[in-house]
Tab-separated table of C-alpha atoms and ligand atoms in Angstrom:
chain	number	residue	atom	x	y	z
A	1	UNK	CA	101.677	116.659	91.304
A	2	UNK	CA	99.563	113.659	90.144
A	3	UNK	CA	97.237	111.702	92.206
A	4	UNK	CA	98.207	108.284	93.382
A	5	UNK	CA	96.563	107.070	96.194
A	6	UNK	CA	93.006	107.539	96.776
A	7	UNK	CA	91.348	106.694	99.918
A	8	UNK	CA	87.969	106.627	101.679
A	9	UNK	CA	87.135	106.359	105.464
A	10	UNK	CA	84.724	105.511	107.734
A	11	UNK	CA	84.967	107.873	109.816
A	12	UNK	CA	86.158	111.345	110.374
A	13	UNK	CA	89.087	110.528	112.963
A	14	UNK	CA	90.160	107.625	111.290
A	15	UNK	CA	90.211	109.864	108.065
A	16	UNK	CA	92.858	112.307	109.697
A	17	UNK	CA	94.620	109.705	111.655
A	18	UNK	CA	95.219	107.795	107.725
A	19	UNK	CA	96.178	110.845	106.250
A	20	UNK	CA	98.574	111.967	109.163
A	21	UNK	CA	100.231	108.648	108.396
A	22	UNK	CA	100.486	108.949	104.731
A	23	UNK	CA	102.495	112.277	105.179
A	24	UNK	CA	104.770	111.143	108.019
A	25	UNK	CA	105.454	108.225	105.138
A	26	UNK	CA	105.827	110.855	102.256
A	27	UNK	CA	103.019	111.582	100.422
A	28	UNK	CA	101.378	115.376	100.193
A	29	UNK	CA	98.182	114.519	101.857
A	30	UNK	CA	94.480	116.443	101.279
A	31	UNK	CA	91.592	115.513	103.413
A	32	UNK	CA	87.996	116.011	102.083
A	33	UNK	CA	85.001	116.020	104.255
A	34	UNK	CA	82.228	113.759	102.976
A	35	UNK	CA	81.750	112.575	99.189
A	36	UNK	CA	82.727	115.628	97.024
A	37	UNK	CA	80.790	117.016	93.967
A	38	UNK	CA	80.935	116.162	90.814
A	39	UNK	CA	82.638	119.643	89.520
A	40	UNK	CA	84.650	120.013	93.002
A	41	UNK	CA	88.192	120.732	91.935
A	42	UNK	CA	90.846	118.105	92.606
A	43	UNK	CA	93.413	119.570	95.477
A	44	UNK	CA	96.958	118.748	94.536
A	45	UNK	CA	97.908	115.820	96.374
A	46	UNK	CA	99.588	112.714	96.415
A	47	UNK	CA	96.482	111.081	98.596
A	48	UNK	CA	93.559	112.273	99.277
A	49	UNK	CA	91.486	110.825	101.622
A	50	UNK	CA	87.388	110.846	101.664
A	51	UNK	CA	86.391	111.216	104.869
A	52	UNK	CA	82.935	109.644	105.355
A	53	UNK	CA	80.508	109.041	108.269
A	54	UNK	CA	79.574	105.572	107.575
A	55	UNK	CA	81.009	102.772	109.869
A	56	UNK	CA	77.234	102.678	111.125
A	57	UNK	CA	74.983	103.517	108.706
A	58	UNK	CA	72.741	101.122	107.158
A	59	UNK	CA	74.739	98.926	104.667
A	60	UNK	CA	73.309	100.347	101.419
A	61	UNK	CA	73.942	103.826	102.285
A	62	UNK	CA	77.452	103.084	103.218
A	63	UNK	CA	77.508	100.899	99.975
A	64	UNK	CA	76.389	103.888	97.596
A	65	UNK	CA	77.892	106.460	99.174
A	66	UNK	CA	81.654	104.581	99.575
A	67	UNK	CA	81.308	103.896	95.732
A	68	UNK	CA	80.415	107.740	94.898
A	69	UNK	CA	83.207	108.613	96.739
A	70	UNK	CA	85.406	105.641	95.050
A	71	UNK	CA	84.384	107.331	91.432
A	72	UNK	CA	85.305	110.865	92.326
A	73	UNK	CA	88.785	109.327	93.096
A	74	UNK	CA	89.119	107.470	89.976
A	75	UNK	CA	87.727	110.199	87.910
A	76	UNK	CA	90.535	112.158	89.915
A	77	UNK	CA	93.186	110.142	88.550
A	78	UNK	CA	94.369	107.991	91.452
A	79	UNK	CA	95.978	104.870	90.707
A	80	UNK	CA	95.428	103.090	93.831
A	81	UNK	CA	92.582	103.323	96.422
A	82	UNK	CA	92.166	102.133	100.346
A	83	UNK	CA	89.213	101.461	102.260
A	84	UNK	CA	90.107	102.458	105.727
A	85	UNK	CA	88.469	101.225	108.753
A	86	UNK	CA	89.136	101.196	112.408
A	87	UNK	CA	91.926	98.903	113.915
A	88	UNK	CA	89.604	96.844	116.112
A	89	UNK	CA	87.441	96.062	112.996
A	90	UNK	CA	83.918	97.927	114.313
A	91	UNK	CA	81.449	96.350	112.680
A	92	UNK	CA	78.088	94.477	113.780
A	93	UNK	CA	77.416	91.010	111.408
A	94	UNK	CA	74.954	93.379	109.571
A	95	UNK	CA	78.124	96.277	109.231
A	96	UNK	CA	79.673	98.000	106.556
A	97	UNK	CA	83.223	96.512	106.103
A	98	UNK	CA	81.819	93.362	103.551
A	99	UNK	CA	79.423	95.079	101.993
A	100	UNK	CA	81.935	97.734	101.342
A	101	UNK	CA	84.480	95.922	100.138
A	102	UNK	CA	82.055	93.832	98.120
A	103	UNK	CA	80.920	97.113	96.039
A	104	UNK	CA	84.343	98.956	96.002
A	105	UNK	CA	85.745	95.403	94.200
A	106	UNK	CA	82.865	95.509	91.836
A	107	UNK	CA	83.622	98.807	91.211
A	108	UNK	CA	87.142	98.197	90.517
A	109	UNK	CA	86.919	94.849	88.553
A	110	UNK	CA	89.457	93.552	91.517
A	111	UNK	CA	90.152	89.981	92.131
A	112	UNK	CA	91.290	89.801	95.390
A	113	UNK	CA	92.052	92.258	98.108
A	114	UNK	CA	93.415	92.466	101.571
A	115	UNK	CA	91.857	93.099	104.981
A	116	UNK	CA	94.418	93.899	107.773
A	117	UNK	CA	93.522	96.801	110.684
A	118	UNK	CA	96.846	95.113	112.567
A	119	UNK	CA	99.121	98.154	113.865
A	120	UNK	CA	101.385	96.402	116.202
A	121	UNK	CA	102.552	99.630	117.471
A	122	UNK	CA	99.238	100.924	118.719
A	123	UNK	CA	98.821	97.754	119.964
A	124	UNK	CA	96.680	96.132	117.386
A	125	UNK	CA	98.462	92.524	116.026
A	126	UNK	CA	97.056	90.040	113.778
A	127	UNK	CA	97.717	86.143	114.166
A	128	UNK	CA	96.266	83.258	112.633
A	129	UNK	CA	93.508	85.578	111.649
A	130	UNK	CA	92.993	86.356	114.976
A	131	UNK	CA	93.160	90.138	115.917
A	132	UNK	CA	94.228	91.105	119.865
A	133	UNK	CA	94.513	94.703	121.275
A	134	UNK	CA	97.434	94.827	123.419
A	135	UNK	CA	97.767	90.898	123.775
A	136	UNK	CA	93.878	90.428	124.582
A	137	UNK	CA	91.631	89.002	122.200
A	138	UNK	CA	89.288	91.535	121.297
A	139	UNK	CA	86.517	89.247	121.972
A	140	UNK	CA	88.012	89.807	125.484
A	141	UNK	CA	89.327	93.446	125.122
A	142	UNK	CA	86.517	96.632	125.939
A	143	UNK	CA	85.154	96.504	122.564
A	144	UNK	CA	83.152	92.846	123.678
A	145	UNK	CA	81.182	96.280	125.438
A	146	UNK	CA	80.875	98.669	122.911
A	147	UNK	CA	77.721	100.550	122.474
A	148	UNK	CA	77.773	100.488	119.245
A	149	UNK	CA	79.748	98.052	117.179
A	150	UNK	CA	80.495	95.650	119.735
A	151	UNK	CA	83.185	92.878	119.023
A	152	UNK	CA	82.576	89.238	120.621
A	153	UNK	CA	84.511	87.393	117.997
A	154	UNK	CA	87.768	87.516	117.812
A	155	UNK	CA	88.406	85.288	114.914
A	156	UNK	CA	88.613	87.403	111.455
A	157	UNK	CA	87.572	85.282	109.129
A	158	UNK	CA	84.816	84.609	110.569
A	159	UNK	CA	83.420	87.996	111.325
A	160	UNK	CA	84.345	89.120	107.584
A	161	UNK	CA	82.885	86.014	106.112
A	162	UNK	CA	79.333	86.374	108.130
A	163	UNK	CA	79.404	90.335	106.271
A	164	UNK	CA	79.973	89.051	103.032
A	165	UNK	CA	79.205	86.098	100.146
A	166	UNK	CA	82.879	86.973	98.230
A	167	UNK	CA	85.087	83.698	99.870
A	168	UNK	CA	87.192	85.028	103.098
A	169	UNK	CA	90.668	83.426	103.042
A	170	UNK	CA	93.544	84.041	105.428
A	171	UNK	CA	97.525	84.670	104.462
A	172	UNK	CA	98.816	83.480	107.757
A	173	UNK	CA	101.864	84.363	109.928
A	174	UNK	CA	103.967	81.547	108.690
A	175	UNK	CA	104.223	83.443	104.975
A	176	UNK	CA	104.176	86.985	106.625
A	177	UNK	CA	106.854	86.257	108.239
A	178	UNK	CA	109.464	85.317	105.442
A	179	UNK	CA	108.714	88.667	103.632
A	180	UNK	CA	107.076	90.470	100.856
A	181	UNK	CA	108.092	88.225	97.772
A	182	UNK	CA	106.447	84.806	100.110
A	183	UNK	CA	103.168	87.441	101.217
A	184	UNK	CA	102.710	88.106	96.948
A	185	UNK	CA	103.150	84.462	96.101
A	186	UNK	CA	100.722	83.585	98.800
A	187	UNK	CA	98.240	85.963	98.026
A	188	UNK	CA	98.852	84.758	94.480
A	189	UNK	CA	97.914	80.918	95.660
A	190	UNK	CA	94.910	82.760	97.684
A	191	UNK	CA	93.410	84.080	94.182
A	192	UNK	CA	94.054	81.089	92.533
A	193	UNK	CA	92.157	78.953	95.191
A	194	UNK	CA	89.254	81.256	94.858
A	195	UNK	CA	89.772	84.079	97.991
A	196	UNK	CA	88.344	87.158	97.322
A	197	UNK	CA	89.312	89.087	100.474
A	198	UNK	CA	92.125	87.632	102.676
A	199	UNK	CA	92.511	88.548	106.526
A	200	UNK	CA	96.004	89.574	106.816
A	201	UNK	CA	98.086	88.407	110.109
A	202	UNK	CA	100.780	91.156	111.324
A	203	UNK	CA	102.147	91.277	114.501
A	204	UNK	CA	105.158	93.657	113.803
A	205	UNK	CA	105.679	96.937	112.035
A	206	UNK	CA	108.410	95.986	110.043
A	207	UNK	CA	105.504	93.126	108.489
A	208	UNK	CA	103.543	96.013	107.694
A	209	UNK	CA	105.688	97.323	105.199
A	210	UNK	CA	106.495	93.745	103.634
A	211	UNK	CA	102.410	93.922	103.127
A	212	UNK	CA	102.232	97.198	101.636
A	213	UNK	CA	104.854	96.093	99.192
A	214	UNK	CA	103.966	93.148	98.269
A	215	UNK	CA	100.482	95.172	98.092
A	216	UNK	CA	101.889	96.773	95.214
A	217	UNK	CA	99.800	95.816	92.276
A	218	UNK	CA	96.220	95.451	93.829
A	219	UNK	CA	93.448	97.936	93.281
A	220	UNK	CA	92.064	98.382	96.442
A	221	UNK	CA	93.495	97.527	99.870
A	222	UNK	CA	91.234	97.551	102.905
A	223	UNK	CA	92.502	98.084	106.886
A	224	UNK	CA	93.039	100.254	108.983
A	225	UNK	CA	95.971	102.946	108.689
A	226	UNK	CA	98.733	100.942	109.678
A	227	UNK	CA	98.659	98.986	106.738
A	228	UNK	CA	98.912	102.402	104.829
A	229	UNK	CA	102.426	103.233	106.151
A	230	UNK	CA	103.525	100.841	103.269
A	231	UNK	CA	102.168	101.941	100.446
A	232	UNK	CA	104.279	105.271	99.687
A	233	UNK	CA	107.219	103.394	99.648
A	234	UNK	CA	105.954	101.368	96.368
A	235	UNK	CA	104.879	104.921	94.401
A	236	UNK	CA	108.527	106.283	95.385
A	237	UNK	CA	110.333	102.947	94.143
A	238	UNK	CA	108.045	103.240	90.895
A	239	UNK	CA	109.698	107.193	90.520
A	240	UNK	CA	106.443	108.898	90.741
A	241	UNK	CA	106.607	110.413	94.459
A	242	UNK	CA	108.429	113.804	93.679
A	243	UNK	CA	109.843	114.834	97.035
A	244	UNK	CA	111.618	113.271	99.770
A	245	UNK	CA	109.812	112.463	102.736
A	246	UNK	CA	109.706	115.161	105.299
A	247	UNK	CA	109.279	117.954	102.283
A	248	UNK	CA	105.257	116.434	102.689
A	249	UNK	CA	104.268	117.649	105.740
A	250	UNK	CA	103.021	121.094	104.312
A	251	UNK	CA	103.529	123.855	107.813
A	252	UNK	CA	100.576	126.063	107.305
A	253	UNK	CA	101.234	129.359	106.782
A	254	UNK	CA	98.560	131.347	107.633
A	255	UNK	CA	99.478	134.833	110.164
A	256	UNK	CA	96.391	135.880	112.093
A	257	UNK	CA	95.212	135.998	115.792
A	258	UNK	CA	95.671	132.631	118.212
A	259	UNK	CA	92.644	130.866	120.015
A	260	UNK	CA	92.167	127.954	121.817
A	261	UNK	CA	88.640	125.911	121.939
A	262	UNK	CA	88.153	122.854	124.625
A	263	UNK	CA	85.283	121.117	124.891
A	264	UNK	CA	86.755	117.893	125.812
A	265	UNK	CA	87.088	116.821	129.097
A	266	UNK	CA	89.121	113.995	128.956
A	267	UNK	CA	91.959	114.073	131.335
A	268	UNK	CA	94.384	114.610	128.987
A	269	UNK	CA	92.548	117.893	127.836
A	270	UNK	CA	92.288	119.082	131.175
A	271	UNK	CA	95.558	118.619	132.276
A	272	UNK	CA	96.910	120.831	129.021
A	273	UNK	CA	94.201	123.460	129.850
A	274	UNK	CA	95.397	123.789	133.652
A	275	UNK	CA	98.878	124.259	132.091
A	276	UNK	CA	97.885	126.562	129.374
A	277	UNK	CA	96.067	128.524	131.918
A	278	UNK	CA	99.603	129.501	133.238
A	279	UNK	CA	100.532	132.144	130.311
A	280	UNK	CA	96.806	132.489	128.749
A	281	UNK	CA	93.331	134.190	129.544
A	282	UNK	CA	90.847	131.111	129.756
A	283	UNK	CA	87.254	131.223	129.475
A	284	UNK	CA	85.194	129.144	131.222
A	285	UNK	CA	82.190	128.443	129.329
A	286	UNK	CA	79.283	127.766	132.007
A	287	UNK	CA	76.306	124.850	131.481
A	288	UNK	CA	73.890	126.639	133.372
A	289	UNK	CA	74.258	129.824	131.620
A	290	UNK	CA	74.009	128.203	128.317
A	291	UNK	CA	70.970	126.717	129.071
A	292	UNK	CA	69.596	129.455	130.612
A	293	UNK	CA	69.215	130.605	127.036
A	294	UNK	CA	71.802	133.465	127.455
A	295	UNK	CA	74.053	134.727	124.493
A	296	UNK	CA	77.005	132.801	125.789
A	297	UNK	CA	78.971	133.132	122.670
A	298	UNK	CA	78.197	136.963	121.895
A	299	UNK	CA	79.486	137.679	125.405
A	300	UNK	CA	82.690	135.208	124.758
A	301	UNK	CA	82.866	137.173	121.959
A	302	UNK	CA	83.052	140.276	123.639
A	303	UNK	CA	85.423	139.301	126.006
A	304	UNK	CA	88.007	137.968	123.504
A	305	UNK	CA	88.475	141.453	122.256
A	306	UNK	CA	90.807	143.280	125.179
A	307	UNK	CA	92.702	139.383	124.051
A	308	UNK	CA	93.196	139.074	120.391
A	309	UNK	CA	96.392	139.916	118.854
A	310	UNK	CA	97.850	139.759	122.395
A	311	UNK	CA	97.926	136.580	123.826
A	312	UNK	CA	96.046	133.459	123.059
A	313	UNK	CA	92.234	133.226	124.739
A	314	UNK	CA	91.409	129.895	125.630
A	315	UNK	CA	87.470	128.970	125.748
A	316	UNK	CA	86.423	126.195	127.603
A	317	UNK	CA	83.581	123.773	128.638
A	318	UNK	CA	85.520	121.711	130.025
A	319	UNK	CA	84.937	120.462	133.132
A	320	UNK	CA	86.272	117.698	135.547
A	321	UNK	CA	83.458	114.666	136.119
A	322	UNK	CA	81.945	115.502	139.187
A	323	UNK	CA	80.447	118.815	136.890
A	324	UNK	CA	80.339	116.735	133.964
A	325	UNK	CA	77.958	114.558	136.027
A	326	UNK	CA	76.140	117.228	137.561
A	327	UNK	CA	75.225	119.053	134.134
A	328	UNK	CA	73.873	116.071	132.716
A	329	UNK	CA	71.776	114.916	135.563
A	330	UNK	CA	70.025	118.800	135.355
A	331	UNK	CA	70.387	119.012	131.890
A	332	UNK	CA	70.249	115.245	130.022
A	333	UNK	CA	73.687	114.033	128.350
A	334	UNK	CA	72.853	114.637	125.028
A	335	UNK	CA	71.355	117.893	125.426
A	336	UNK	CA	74.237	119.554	127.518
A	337	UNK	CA	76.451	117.830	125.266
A	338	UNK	CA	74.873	119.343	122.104
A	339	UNK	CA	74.139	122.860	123.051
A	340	UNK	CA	78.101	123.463	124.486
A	341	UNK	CA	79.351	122.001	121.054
A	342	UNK	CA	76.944	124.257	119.797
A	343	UNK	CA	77.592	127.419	121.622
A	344	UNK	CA	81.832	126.493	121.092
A	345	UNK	CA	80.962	126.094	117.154
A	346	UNK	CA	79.378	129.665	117.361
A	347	UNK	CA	82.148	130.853	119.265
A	348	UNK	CA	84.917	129.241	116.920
A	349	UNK	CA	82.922	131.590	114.131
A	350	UNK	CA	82.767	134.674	115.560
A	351	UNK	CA	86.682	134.161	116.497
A	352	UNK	CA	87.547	133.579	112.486
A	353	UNK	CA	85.340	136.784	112.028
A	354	UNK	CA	87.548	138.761	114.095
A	355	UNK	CA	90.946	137.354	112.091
A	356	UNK	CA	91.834	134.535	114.373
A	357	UNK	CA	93.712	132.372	111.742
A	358	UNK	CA	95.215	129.673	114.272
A	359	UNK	CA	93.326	127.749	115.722
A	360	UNK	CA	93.471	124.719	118.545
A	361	UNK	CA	90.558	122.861	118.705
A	362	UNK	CA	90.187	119.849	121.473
A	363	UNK	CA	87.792	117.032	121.317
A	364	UNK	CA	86.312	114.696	118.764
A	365	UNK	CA	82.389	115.735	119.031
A	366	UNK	CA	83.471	119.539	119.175
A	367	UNK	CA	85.818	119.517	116.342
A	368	UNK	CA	82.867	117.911	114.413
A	369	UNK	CA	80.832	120.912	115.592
A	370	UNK	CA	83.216	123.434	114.647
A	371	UNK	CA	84.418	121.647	111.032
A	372	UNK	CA	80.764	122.123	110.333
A	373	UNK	CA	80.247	125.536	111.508
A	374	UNK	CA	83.050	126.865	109.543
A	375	UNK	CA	82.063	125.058	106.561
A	376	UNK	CA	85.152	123.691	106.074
A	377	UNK	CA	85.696	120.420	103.251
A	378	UNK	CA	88.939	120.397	102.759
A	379	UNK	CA	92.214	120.152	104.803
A	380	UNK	CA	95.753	119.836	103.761
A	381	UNK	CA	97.314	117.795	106.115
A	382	UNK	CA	100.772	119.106	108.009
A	383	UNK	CA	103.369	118.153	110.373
A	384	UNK	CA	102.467	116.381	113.239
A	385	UNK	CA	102.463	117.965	116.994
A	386	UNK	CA	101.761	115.199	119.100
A	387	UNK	CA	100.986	111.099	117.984
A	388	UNK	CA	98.371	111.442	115.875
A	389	UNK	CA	97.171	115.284	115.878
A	390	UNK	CA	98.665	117.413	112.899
A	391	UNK	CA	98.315	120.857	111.694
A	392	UNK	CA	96.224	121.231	108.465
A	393	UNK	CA	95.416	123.660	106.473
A	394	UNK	CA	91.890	124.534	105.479
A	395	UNK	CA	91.953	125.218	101.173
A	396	UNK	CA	88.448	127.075	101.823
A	397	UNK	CA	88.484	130.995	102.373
A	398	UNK	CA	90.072	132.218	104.752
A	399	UNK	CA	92.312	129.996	104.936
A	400	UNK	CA	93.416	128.565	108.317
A	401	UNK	CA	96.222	126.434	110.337
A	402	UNK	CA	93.556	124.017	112.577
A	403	UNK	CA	94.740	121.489	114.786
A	404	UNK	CA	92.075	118.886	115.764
A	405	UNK	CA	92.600	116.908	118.572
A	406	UNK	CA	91.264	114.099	119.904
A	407	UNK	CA	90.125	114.600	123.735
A	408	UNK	CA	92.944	111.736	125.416
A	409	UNK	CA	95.443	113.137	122.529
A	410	UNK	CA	98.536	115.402	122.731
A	411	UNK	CA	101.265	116.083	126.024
A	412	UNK	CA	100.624	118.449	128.303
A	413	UNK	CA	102.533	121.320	127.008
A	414	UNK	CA	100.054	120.770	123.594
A	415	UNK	CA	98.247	124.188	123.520
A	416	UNK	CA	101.824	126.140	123.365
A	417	UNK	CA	104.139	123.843	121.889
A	418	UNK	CA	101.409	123.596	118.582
A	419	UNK	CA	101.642	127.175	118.142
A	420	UNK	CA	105.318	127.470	118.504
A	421	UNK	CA	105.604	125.007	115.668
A	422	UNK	CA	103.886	127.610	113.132
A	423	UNK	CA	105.766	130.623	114.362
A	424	UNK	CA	109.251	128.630	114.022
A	425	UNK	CA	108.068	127.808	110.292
A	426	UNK	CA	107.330	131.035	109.642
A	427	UNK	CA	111.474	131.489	110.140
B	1	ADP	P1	86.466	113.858	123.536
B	1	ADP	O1	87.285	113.820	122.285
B	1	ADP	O2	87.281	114.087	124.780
B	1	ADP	O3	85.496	112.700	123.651
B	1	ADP	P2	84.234	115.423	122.577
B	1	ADP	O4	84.226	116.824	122.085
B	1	ADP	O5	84.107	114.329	121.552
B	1	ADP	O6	85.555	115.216	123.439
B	1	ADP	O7	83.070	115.182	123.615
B	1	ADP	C1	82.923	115.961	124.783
B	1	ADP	C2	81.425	116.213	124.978
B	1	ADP	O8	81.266	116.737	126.303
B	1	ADP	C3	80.898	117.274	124.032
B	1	ADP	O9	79.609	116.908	123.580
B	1	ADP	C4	80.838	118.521	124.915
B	1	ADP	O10	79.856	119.452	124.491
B	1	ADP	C5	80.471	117.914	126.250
B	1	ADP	N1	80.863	118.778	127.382
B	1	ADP	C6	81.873	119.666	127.427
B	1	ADP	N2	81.922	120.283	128.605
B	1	ADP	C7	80.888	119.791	129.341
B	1	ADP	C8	80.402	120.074	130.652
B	1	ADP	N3	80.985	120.984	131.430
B	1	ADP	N4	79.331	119.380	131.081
B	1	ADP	C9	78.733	118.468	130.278
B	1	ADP	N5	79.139	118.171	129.037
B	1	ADP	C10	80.219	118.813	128.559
């Protein structure tokens, strides 16, 4: 299977989230945790997608690191490559998505790319280089407050030009709207006038795919993964996608022991735990004991034996806010925080020690924790259980089915019906 598509992200979520889109749109999808080595061996993939930790870095390091990551995929063989950021554009006026851009162009020798995070169906729309999250600006949505990146302009252009010296130009609704031979000739006039990156309006899904195709012959396109749901569709016209579209979504096959590992505690995750907690064993995995300095995981450990092989055990930090709030005012946020994604990591370990092979893990922070633990670096992306959460695949020893979800992600029913899905592919 060659290579086509080769992406890098600025962030782990958004990584998986990019890559779960790519293979609900087609393409055999690997996900590779931070910029690989020189002698790493390509996985066999339509897309793979570099999953990075830069959306807050200091510009240079994002710069140097996005471009080592941007020759591994070239030297790789991809034809095409996407910069993926997050759909409300996090950046401060000092951030990465310019300076990004700006080196992965250079790199490339590209004229003119595109910069659209719109996904009208998640609520993100594009108009008159304006972007609003569900109908606000997002000068007036919750990221005007965010700790980190927060977002007081709403206005595009702007906010791109003030990160960058290459000209900022805008193909507005008025040519989006008549379709993807009117969006090519416009980006055409854009080039000709002198725009190096142009601000893409979108404010349905169907324009989304006009973009991606008229996207066709550019090096590098930049957004957010929305804009990706287009660009299969031009590699499958061209005859070079091999398989139909569902035959990408890999189900991993891996038999081995079940667990469960929470450390979310988002309502969402609670309200699957209290219905897991129905058919399954659950652990509750306490603060105060952790701190106390106590083996917490060796005695999880323990306890998961008389479960293995039986049923599922669920292990949990999880708590509702009241204890949330409680730990932390004993404890400090970031310290209870750190040592339950710690002790959960541990635990995940010890589990894939004893041949658990399946393996549920809920919240962003802890999945971070347990990714690293595990040393995993590369996942082969699978069908999807809920919006937005697949199965992978690790392609490290042993090899596992892990399902990383995002605290507020996945229905109720999440930490049975993901399971289920495996067994029925096993049939
Ligand atoms: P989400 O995706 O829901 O944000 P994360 O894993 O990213 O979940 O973050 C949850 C954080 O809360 C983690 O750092 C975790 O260790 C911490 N945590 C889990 N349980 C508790 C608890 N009972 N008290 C305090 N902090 C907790």
């Amino acid at each position: 299977m060659a290579l086509l598509l080769g992406c890098i992200g600025d962030d782990h979520t958004g990584s998986s989230d990019l890559a779960n889109t790519l293979v609900k749109n087609g393409l055999r999808t690997v996900q590779v945790i931070g910029v690989p080595s020189e002698n790493t061996p390509v996985p066999d993939a339509e897309a793979i997608v570099i999953a990075l930790k830069s959306r807050t870095t200091p510009a240079a390091e994002a710069m140097a690191e996005s471009v080592a990551a941007l020759k591994w995929l070239k030297q790789a063989g991809a034809r095409q490559f996407f910069f993926k950021y997050c759909s409300t554009f996090d950046s401060t006026d000092d951030g990465n998505i310019g300076p990004v851009t700006e080196a992965l162009m250079a790199e490339l020798g590209a004229d003119i790319t595109i910069a659209c995070p719109a996904f009208p169906t998640t609520g993100r729309t594009i108009y008159n280089g304006h972007l609003f999250v569900f109908g606000d600006l997002l000068s007036d949505s919750s990221m005007r407050n965010h700790p980190l990146t927060p977002m007081t302009d709403a206005n595009l252009v702007r906010v791109l030009q003030r990160q960058t010296k290459l000209p900022v130009g805008l193909v507005a609704a008025a040519d989006v709207m008549q379709g993807s031979a009117r969006i090519k000739a416009a980006l055409n006039a854009a080039t000709e006038e002198g725009t190096r990156i142009a601000i893409v309006d979108a404010i349905s899904d169907d324009q989304l795919y006009d973009i991606g195709t008229a996207c066709a012959g550019l090096e590098l396109i930049t957004g957010g993964s929305g804009i990706a749901c287009g660009l299969p569709e031009n590699f499958r016209r061209a005859g070079l996608v091999a398989n139909d579209a569902s035959a990408a979504a890999h189900i991993p096959d891996t038999p081995g022991h079940e667990a469960v590992i929470a450390g979310s505690c988002s309502s969402a995750t609670l309200a699957q735990l209290a219905h897991a907690e129905r058919s399954c064993p659950v652990l509750r995995i306490n603060p105060v004991s952790v701190m106390s300095g106590a083996d917490v995981a060796a005695e999880a450990l323990a306890w998961a034996e008389a479960h293995l092989g039986n049923t599922r055990p669920i292990f949990a930090a999880s708590a509702d806010p009241d204890q949330v709030a409680t730990a932390q005012q004993q404890f400090g946020r970031m310290e209870i925080g750190e040592a339950l994604e710690h002790t959960l990591a541990k635990i995940a370990q010890g589990l894939v020690e004893k041949g658990v092979r399946r393996l549920v893990v809920a919240g962003g922070e802890t999945s971070g924790a347990v990714v690293q633990a595990l040393d995993i670096t590369t996942l082969r992306i699978g069908p999807e259980i809920d919006p937005g959460v697949p199965w992978c695949e690790t392609l490290n020893d042993p090899k596992l089915a892990l399902a990383l979800k995002s605290g507020n992600f996945g229905a109720e029913d999440f930490f049975t019906k993901s399971f289920e899905m495996l067994t029925k592919g096993r049939t």
